[in-house]
Tab-separated table of C-alpha atoms in Angstrom:
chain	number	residue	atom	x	y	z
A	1	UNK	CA	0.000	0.000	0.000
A	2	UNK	CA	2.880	2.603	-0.134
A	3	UNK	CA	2.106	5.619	-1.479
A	4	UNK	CA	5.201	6.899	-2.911
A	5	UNK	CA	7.800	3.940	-3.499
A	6	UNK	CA	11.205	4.385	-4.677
A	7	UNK	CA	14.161	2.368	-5.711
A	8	UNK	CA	16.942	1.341	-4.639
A	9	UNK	CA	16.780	2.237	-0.776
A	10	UNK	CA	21.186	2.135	-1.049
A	11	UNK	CA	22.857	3.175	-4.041
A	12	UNK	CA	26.780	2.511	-3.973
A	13	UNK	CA	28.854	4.122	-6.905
A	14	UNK	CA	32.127	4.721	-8.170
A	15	UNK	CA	33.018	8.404	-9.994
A	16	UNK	CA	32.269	9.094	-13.589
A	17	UNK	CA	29.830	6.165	-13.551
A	18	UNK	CA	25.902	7.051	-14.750
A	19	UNK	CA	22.933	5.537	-12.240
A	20	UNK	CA	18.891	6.141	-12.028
A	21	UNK	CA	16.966	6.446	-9.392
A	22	UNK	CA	12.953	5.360	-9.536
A	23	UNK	CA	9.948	6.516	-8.238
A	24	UNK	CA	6.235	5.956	-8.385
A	25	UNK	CA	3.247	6.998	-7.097
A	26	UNK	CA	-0.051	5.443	-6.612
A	27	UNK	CA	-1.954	8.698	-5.161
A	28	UNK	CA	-3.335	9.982	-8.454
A	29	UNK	CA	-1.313	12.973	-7.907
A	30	UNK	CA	-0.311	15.401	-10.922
A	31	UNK	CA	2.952	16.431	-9.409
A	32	UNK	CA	5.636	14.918	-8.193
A	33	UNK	CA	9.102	16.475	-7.224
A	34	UNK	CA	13.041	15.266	-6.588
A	35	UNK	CA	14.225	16.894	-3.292
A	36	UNK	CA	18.113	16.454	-2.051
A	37	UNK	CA	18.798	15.901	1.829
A	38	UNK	CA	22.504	16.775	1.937
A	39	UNK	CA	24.678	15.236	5.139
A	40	UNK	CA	23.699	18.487	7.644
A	41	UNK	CA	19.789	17.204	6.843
A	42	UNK	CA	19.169	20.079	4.505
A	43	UNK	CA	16.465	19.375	2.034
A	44	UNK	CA	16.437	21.495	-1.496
A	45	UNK	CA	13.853	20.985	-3.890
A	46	UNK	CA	15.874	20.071	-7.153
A	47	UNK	CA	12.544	19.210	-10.039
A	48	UNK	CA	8.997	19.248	-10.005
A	49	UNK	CA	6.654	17.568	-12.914
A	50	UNK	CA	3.241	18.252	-13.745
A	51	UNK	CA	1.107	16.621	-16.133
A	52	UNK	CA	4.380	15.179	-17.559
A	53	UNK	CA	5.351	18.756	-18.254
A	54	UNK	CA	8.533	19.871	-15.988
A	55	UNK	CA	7.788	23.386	-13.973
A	56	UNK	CA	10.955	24.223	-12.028
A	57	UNK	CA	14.473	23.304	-12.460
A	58	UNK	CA	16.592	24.647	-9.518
A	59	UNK	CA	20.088	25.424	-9.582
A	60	UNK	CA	21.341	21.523	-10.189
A	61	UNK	CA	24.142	20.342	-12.695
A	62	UNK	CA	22.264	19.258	-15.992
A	63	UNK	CA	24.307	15.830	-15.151
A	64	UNK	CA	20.851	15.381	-13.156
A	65	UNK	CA	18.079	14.965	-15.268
A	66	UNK	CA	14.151	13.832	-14.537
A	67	UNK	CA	12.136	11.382	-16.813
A	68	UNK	CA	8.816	11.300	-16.569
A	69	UNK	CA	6.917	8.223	-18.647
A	70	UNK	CA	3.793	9.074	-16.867
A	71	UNK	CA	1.831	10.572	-14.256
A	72	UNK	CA	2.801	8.200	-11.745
A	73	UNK	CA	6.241	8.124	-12.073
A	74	UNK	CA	9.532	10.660	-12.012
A	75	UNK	CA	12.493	8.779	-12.250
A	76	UNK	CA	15.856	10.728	-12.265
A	77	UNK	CA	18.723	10.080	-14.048
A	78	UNK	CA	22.269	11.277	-13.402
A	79	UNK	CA	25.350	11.584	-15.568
A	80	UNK	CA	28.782	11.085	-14.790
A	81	UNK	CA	28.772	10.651	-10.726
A	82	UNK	CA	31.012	12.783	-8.765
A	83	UNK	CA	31.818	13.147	-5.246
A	84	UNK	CA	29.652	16.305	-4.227
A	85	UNK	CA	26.555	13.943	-5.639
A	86	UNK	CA	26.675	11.879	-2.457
A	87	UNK	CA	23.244	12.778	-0.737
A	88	UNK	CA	19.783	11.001	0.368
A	89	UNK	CA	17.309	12.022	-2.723
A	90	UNK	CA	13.698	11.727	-2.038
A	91	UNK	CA	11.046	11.813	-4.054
A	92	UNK	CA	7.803	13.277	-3.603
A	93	UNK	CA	3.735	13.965	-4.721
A	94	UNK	CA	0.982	16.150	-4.464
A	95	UNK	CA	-2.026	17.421	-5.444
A	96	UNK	CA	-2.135	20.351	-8.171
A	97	UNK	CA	1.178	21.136	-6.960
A	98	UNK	CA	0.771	21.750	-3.162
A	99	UNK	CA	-2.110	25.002	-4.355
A	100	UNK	CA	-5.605	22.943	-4.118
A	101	UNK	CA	-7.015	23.087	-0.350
A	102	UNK	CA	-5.114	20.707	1.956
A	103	UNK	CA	-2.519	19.370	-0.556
A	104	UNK	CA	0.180	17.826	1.844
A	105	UNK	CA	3.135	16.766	0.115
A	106	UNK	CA	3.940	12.876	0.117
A	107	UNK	CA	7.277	11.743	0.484
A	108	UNK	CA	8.963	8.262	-0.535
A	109	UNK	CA	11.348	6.460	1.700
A	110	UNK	CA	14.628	8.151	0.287
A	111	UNK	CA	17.495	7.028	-1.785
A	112	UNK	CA	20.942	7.440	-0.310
A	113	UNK	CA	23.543	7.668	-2.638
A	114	UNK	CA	26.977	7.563	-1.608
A	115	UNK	CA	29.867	8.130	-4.672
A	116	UNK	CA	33.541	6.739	-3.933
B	1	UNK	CA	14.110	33.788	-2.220
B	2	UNK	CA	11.538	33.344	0.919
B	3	UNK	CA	13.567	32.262	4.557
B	4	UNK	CA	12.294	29.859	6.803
B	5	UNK	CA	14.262	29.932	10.215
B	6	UNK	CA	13.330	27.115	12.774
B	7	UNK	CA	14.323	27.246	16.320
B	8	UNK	CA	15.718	25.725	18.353
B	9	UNK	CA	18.215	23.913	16.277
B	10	UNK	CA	18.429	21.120	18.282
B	11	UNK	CA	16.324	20.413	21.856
B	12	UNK	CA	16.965	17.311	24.458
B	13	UNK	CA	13.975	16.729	26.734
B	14	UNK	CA	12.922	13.935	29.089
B	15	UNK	CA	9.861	11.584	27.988
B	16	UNK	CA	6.838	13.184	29.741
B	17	UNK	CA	7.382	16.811	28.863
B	18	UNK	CA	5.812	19.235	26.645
B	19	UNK	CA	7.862	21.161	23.868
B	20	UNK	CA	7.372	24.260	21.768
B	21	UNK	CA	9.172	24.094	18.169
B	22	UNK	CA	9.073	27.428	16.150
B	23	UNK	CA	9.365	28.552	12.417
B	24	UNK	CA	9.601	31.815	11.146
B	25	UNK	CA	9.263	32.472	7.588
B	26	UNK	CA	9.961	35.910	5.416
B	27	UNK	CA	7.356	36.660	3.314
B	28	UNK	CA	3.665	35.764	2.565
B	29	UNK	CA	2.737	31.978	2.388
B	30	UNK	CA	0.304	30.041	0.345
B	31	UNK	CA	1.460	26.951	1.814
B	32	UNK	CA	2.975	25.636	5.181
B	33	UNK	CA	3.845	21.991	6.423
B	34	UNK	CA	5.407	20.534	9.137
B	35	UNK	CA	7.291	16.815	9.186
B	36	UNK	CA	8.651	14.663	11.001
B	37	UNK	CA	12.283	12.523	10.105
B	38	UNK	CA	12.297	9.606	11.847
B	39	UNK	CA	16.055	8.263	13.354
B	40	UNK	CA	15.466	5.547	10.024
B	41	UNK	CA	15.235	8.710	7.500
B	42	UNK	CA	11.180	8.521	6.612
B	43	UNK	CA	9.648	12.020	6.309
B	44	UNK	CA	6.392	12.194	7.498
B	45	UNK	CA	3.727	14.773	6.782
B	46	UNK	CA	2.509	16.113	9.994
B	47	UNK	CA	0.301	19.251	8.976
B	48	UNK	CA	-0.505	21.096	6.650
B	49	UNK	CA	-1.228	24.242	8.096
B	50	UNK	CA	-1.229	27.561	6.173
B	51	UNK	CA	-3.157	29.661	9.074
B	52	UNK	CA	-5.520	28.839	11.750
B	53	UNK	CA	-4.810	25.883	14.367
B	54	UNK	CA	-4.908	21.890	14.316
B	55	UNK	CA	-4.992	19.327	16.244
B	56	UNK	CA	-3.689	15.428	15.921
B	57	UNK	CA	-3.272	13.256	19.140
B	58	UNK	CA	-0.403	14.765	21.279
B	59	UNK	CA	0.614	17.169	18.371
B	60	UNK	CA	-0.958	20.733	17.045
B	61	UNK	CA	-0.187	23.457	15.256
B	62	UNK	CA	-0.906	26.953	14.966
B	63	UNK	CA	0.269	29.481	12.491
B	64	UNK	CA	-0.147	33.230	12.478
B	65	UNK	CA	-0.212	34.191	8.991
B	66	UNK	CA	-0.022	37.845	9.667
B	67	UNK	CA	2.980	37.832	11.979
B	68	UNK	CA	4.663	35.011	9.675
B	69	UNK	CA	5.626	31.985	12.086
B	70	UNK	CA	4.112	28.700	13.103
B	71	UNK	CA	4.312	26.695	15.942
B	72	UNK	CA	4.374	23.087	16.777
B	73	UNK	CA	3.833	22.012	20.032
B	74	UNK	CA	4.389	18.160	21.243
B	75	UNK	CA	2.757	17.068	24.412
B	76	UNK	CA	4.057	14.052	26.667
B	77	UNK	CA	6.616	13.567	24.709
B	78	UNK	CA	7.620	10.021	23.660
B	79	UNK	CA	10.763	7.999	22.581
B	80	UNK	CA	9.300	7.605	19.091
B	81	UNK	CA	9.185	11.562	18.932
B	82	UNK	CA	12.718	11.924	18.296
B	83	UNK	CA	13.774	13.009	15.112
B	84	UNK	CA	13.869	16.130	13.009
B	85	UNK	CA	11.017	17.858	12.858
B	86	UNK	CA	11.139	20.559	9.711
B	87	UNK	CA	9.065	23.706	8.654
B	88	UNK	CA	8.205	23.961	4.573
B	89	UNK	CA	6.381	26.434	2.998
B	90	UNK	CA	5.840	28.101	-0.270
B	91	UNK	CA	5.698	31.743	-0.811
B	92	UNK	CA	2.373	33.150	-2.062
B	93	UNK	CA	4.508	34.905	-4.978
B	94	UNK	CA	5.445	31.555	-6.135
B	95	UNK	CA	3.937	29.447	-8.965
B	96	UNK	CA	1.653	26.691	-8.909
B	97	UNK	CA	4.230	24.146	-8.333
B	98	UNK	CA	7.707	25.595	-7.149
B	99	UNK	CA	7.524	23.167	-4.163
B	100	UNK	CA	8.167	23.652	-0.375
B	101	UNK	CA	11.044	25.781	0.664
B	102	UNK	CA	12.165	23.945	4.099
B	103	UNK	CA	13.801	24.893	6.834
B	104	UNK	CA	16.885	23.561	8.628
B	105	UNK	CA	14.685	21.595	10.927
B	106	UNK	CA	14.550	21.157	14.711
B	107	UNK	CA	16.326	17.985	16.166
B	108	UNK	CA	14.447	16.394	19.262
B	109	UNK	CA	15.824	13.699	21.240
B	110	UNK	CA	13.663	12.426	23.870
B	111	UNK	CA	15.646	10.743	26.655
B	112	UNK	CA	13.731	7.853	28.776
């Protein structure tokens, strides 16, 4: 019954390599986001889709990039590892992105990914 | 872009008590949440509170729109309260779907 499931929970890397992260969401939501939770806890919004359309795209290295097949998933995609990349990502949903009446956000368990 | 300052950074209380955890926030809000990270790393969606007050269990929330903070309060505290508890909101100049801006959270350890 999750709500927002993503895969893998660990993802172990070496430099220069290229890895995906998945994510899928079963609340009928129209948006769904990638957030980064550096080591001091800090969480930055990094993407946002809606209706398969992307809406923001933060400051991040266009080594990261989101795919978005369908409404129910946002997977992300990132080029050419390097150190800095190391982070828990999370990935998220809501309703009519977070402006229709009591549209909580929904988060999935987190993907840490740790670059050597 | 909008601030969101939560204090205090980090608090250490004794299961039993009662706790007050606050976030400020710069500018107009459409938008305002507060979760919960669990010691295993799951965020969980507490409120979602723009204005007004709430109420869930041993938790509530109130948030003064006008004077720009929100606070959580936590009453007999438990183990399984520890965690980080973090402030997100979105500014009311923002668009449809900029997502939450969070703070740097509040860290609560409840001691047995």
């Amino acid at each position: 019954d999750t709500a927002v499931s993503q895969t893998p929970k660990y993802l172990v890397t070496q430099m220069g390599n290229d890895k995906s992260i998945k994510c899928e969401q079963n609340l009928g939501h129209d948006t769904m986001y990638w957030y980064k939770q550096d080591s001091k806890k800090f969480l930055k919004i990094m993407f946002s889709y809606n209706n398969k359309e992307l809406i923001i795209n933060e400051t991040v290295p266009n080594r990261f990039s989101p795919k978005s097949p369908d409404k129910a998933h946002l997977n992300l995609h990132i080029n050419s590892l390097e150190l800095g990349d190391s982070a828990v990502y999370f990935c998220a949903s809501s309703q009519e992105g977070l402006r229709a009446y009591n549209s909580p956000l929904h988060f999935g368990n987190g993907t840490r990914l740790t670059v050597t | 872009g909008i601030q969101v300052e939560q204090s205090p950074p980090d608090l250490i209380l004794q299961e039993g008590a009662n706790s007050t955890l606050r976030c400020n926030f710069s500018d107009s809000v459409n938008n305002l949440q507060w979760f919960h990270q669990n010691p295993w790393g799951q965020l969980i969606n507490l409120f979602y509170i723009p204005s007004g007050t709430k109420q869930n269990g041993r938790l509530s929330a109130t948030t003064v729109a006008t004077e720009r903070y929100s606070l959580l309060y936590i009453s007999s505290s438990q183990t399984t309260d520890s965690g980080v508890y973090f402030c997100a909101v979105e500014a009311r100049t923002g668009g449809g779907a900029d997502g939450l801006t969070f703070g740097k959270g509040t860290h609560l350890i409840i001691q047995p």
